[in-house]
XYZ file of C-alpha atoms in Angstrom:
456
model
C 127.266 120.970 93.799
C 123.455 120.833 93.887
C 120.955 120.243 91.115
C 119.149 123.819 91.271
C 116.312 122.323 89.245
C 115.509 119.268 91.275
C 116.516 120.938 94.673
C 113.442 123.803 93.470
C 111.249 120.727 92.762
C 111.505 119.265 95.951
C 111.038 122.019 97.960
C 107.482 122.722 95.681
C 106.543 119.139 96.675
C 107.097 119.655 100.103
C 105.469 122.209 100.187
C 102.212 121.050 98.428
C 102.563 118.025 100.564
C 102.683 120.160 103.696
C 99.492 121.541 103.016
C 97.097 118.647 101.815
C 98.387 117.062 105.007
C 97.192 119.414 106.718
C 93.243 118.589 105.434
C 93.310 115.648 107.287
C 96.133 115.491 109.891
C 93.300 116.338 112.944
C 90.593 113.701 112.107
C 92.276 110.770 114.147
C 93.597 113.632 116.972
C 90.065 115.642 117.966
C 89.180 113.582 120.631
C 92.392 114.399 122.089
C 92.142 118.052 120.613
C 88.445 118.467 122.606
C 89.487 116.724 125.789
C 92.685 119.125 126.073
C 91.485 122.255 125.177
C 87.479 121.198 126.932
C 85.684 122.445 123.824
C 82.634 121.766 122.132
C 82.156 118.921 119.017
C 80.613 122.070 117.287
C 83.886 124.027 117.548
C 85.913 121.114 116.417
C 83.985 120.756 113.576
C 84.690 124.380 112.461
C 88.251 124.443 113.651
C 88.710 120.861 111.288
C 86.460 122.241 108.366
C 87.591 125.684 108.175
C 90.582 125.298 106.892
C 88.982 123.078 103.791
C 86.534 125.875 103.427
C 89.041 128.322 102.745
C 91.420 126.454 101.003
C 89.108 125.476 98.348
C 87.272 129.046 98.562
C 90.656 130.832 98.319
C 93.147 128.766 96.268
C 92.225 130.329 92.495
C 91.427 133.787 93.369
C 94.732 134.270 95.960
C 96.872 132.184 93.070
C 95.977 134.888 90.443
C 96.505 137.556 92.752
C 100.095 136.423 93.915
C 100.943 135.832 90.370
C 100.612 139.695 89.695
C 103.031 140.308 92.580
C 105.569 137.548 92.051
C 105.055 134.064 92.190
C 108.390 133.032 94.051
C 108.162 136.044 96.330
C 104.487 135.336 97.282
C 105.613 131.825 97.920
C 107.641 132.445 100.478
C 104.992 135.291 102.036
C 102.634 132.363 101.978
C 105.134 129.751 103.371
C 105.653 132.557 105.981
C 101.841 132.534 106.899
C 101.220 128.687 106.905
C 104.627 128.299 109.286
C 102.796 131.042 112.191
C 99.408 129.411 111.812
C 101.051 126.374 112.493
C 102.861 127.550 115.382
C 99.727 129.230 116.941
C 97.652 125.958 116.199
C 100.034 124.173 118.126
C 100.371 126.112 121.054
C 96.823 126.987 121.527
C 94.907 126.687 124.334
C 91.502 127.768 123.253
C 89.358 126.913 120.420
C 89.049 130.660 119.625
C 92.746 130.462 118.821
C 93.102 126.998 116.930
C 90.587 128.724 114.294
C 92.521 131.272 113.990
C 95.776 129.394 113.702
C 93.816 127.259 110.838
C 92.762 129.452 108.924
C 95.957 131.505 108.930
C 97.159 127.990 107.628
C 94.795 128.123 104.985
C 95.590 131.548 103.871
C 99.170 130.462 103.441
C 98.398 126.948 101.975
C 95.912 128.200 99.184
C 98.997 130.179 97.859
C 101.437 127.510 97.860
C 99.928 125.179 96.515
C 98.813 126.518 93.014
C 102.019 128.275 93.213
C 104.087 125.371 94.468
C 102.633 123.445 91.447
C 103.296 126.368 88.750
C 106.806 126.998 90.249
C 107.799 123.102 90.293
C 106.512 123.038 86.194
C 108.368 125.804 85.214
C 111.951 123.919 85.959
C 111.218 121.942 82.833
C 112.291 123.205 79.441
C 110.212 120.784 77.677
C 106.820 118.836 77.359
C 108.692 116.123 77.634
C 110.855 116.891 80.588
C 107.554 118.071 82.528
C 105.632 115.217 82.534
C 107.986 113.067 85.493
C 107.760 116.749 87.485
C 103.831 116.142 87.077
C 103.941 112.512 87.962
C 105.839 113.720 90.758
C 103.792 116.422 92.189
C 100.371 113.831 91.767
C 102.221 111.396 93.636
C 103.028 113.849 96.881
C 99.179 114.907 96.229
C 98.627 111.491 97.225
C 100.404 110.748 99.852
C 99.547 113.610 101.039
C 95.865 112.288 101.401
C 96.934 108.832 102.105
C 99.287 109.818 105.346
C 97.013 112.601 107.074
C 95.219 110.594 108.859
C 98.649 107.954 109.947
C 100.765 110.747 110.621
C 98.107 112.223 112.860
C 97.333 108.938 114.677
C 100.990 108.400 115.061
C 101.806 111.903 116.965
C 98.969 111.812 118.623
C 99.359 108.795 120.554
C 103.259 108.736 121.015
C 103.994 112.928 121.624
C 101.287 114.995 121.803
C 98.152 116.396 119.378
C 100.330 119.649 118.957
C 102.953 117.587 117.000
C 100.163 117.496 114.521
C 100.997 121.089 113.819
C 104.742 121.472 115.641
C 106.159 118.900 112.437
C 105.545 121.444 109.910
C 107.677 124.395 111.262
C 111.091 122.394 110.736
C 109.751 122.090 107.171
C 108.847 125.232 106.274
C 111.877 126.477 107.301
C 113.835 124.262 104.832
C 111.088 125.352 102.104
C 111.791 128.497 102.950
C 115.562 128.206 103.171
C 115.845 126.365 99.632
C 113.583 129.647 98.533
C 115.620 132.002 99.471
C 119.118 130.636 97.571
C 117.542 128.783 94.228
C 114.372 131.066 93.312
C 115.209 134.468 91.731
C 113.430 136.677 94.434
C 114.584 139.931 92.773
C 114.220 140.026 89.012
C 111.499 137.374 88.529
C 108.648 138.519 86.008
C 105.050 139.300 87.144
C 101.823 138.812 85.469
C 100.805 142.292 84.370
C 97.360 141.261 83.478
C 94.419 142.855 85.827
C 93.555 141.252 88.772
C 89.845 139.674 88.081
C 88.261 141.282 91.369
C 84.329 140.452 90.432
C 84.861 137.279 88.909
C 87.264 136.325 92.081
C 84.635 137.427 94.513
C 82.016 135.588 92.849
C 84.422 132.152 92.528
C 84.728 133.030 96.337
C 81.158 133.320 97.365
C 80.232 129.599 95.473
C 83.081 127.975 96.454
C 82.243 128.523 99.932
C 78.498 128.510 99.807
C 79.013 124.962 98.017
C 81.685 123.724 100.246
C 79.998 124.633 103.524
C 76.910 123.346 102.334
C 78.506 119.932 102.351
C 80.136 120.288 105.312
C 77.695 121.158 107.148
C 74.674 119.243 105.405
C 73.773 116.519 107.631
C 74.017 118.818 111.000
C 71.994 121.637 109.608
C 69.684 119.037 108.092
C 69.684 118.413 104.290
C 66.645 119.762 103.361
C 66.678 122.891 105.851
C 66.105 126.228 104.094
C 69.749 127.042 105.344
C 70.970 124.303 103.408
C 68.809 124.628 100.086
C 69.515 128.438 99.954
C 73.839 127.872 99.905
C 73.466 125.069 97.176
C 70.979 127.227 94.917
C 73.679 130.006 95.935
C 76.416 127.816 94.839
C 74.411 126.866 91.709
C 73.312 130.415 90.678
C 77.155 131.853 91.150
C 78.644 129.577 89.498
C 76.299 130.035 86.398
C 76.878 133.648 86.972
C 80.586 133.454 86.927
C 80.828 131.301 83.355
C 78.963 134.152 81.992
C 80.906 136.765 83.437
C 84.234 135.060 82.736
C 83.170 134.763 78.802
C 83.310 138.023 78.481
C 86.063 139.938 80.123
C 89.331 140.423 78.408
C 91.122 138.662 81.633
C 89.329 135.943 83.158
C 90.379 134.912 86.267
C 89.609 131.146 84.925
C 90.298 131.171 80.839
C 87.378 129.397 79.500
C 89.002 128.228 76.985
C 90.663 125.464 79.506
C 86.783 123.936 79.025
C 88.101 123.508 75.509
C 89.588 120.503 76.100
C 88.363 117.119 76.305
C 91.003 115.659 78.050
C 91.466 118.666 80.795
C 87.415 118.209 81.141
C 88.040 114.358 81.663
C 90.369 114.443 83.992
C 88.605 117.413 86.249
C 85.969 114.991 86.626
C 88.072 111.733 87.290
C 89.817 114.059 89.887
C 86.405 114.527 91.726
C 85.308 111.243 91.476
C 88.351 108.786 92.277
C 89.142 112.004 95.448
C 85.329 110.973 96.672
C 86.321 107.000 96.902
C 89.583 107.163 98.076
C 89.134 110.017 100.519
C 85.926 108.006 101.643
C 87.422 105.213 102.794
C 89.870 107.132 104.327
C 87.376 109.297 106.671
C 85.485 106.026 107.933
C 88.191 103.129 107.869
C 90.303 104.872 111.132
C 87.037 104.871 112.816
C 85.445 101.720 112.121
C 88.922 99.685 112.659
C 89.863 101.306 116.168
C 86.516 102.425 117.411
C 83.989 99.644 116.412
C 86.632 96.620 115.900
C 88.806 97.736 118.826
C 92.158 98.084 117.985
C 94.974 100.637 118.593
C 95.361 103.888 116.120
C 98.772 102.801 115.328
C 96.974 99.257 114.273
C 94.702 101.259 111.771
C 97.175 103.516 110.806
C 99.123 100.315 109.406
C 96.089 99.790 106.912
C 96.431 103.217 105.734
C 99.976 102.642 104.915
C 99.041 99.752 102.779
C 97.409 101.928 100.506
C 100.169 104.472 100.268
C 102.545 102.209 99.622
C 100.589 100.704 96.562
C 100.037 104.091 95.634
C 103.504 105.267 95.623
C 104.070 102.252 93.276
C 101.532 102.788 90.858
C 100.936 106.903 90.891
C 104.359 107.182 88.999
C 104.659 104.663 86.894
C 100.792 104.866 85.355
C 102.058 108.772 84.616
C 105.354 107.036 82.307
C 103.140 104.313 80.604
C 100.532 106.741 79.878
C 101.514 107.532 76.434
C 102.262 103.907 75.776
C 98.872 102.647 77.078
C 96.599 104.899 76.899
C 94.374 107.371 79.343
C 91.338 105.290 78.205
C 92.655 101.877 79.412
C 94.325 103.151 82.366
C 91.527 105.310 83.792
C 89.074 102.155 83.453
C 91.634 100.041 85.087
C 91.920 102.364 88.136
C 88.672 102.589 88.974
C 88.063 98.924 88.398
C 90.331 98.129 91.042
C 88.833 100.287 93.332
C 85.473 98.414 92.416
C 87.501 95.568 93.850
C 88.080 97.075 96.717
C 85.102 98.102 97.237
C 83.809 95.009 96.614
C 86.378 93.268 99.020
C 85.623 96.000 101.957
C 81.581 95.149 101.591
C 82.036 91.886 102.606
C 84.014 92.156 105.504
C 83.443 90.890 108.991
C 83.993 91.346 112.449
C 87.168 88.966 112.418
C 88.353 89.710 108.172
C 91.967 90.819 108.195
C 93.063 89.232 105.190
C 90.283 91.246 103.501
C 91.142 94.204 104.488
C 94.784 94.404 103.267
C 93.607 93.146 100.159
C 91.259 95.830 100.033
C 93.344 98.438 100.895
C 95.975 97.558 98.293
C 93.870 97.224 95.246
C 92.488 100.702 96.582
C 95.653 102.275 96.666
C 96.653 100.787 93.521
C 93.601 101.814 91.572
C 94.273 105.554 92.943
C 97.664 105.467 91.736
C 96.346 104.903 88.340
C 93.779 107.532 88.547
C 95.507 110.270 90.231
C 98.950 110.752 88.163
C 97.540 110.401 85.016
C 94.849 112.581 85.587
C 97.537 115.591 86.480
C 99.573 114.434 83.459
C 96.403 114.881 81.338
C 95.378 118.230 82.777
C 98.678 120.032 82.743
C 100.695 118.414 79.477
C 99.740 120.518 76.765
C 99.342 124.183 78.801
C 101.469 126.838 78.982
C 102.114 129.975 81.108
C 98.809 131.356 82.412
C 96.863 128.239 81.145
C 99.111 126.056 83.299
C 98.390 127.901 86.166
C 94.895 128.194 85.692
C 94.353 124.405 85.227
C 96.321 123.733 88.277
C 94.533 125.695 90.672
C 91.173 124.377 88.645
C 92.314 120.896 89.510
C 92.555 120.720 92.942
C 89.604 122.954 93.476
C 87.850 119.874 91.807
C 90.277 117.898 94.205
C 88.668 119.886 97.235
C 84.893 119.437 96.193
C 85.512 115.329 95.892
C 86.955 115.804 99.502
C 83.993 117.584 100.650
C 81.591 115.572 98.990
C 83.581 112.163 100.728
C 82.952 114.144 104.318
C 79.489 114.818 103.541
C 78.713 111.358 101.982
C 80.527 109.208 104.025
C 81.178 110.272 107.291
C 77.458 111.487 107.562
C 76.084 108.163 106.984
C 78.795 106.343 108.763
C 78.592 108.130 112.134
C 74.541 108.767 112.006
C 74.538 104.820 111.939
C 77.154 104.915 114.835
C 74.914 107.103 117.489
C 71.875 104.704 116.664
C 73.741 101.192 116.906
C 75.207 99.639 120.200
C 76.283 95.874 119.375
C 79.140 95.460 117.171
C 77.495 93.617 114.767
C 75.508 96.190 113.769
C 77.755 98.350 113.277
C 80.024 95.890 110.668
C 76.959 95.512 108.870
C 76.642 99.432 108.138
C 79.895 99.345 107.488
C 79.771 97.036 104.804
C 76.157 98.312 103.811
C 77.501 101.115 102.715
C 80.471 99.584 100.657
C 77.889 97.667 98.940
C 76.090 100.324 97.815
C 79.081 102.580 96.938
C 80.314 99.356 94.970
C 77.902 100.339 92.295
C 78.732 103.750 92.050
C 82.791 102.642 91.553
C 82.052 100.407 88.669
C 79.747 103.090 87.125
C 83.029 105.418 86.830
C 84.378 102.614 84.586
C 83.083 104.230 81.587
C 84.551 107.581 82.721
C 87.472 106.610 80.642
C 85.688 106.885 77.446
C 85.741 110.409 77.709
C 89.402 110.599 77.337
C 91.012 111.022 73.463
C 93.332 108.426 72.309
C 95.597 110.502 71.407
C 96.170 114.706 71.366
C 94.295 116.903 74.120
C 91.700 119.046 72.084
């Protein structure tokens, strides 16, 4: 006899898991990609970005809508999708069809996951009972983001690129399976409310304007006019939506989740510890295999440091939190990533020792950021305010993983194409963990924006 409740719960995580993989799972393999399928770094970059654009663009207007229709039955539509654009990313042979396979992946995954969150909250019966449920769902978030890039090195180098995309089918199908005999596909209740069309097109346009401006920043140049016009885009939308969402009878976004201090607290610790750790993560697997010369498998070991400290800490920050504190905990996880930080600028050609330190107290310090911080922004909500400030939360989630590709891996591979000797290239490395040290620290006092107590 199976727990119904936990059995639903796992399959959400899985699910959610599935598709933040799926962010990173092709930055180790697109050399490999490229050389198989003899396309261009341009199309790479669209067929690796694309599905981040949409995801981000999509994941609040095409939660709202598949609310109105059903949440469980659009979940399984959506796993549906995500399981053929996996398929026809794997088998493709063109880079024409890899974009389409990703962002038939994206289509799916910007469904399940605000869904996949919702669905996996709404097995608790309490306040009380939802908070290890939360704790639970942060913690797949981030291992999600910690194991992309690992799992991709991994399948790349001992089966085949494809595998990148082949592993999720065998999942689905048990997400989908699980579906189909504990969700109530035929009398569940639907969101009558009106779908928010304008207010979802306009999310739509500055999501993507501000997301592909990022992306695409340092190719296009940062000051182009290309460039300038999608930020003052982004910018002018989004000022454009707040208005417009004030004063409709059925926001897409209540504004009223803006209303709380803590919710507002932890949207921006979301962005801010996703931009560190997700930084680190873009430029590590590169520096360690490329510049340092050793194998994938060597620098996917490092990455596993950090998920393993994270898996530690993630859950058991979210069950102390009411005991400690957000304030004290927040502060503490971003001190330790100032440690890290601190440990990674002052690495060398030869440091080993420093890096495993690093990557723990990185992992560690992420762990204390990242469960809390979904605790925080889901504890006190209810019904169409959960939802909301779930999808809300990992669009914030998306932006700091943006921001950490246009940050990071601009400045880290620019430095690459102008450096030769390996010296060089340690000391950008470390140059920029230096300055980024700074930043880290700063976020210290992020934690005074948290209540004590209570969420409004």
């Amino acid at each position: 006899m199976f727990n119904r409740k936990k059995l639903i719960v796992f399959a959400m995580c899985l699910g959610v898991f599935l598709t933040l993989i799926d962010t990173t799972v092709m930055n180790v393999a697109m050399p490999n990609i490229q050389a198989s399928i003899h396309t261009t770094m341009v199309g790479m970059n669209w067929a690796l970005n694309i599905y981040s654009l949409l995801f981000a663009a999509l994941a609040i207007p095409l939660g709202r809508f598949a609310s109105r229709y059903g949440v469980h039955r659009s979940f399984v539509i959506a796993s549906v999708a995500f399981l053929i654009g996996s398929a026809v990313s794997g088998i493709t042979g063109s880079i024409q069809l890899l974009i389409v396979g990703r962002i038939m992946q994206s289509i799916g995954a910007a469904i399940i996951l605000p869904l996949g969150m919702a669905i996996a909250y709404s097995t608790a019966d309490s306040v009380e009972e939802r908070a290890p449920i939360v704790a639970t769902v942060a913690l797949t978030q981030g291992l999600a983001g910690a194991l992309g890039p690992s799992l991709g090195g991994a399948l790349t180098q001992y089966l085949n690129w494809r595998w990148a995309f082949y592993i999720n089918i065998p999942f689905v199908i048990v997400i989908i399976a699980i579906c189909l005999t504990a969700l109530d596909l035929k009398n569940e209740p639907v969101n009558k409310q009106k779908n928010d069309l304008i207010g979802s097109f306009i999310s739509m346009v500055g999501l993507f304007s501000l997301t592909l401006a990022l992306i695409q920043g340092r190719t296009w140049g940062w000051l182009s006019i290309l460039i300038i016009s999608l930020f003052v885009l982004a910018v002018l939308t989004l000022i454009f939506f707040i208005l417009y969402e004030r004063k409709i009878d059925s926001p897409m976004i209540p504004m009223e989740l803006f209303g709380f201090r803590n919710f507002n607290a932890a949207s921006l610790v979301m962005v801010c510890s996703t931009v560190f750790q997700v930084g680190l993560f873009i430029v590590l697997p590169t520096y360690y295999s490329q510049v340092l010369g050793h194998t994938t498998v060597a620098s996917s070991l490092l990455l596993m440091i950090v998920s393993i400290a994270l898996t530690i800490c993630s859950p058991l920050a979210s069950m102390t939190l009411s005991k400690i504190g957000p304030r004290f905990t927040v502060m503490l996880g971003f001190v330790l990533m100032g440690i890290s930080y601190l440990l990674f600028g002052t690495i060398t050609a030869t440091s080993t020792l420093h890096l495993y330190l690093a990557c723990l107290f990185l992992g560690a310090g992420y762990g204390l950021l990242l469960g809390p911080s979904q605790v925080l922004g889901a504890s006190d909500f209810e019904g169409n305010l959960l939802n909301a400030s779930q999808s809300v939360l990992f669009v914030f989630r998306q932006v700091g993983l943006v921001l950490a590709f246009a940050i990071f891996l601009s400045l880290f591979n620019g430095h690459l194409q102008e450096l030769g000797h390996i010296y060089d290239k340690v000391t950008v490395f470390t140059s920029i963990y230096k300055l980024s040290t700074i930043l880290v620290f700063a976020c210290v006092l992020l934690g005074f924006l948290f209540k004590k107590k209570g969420n409004k």
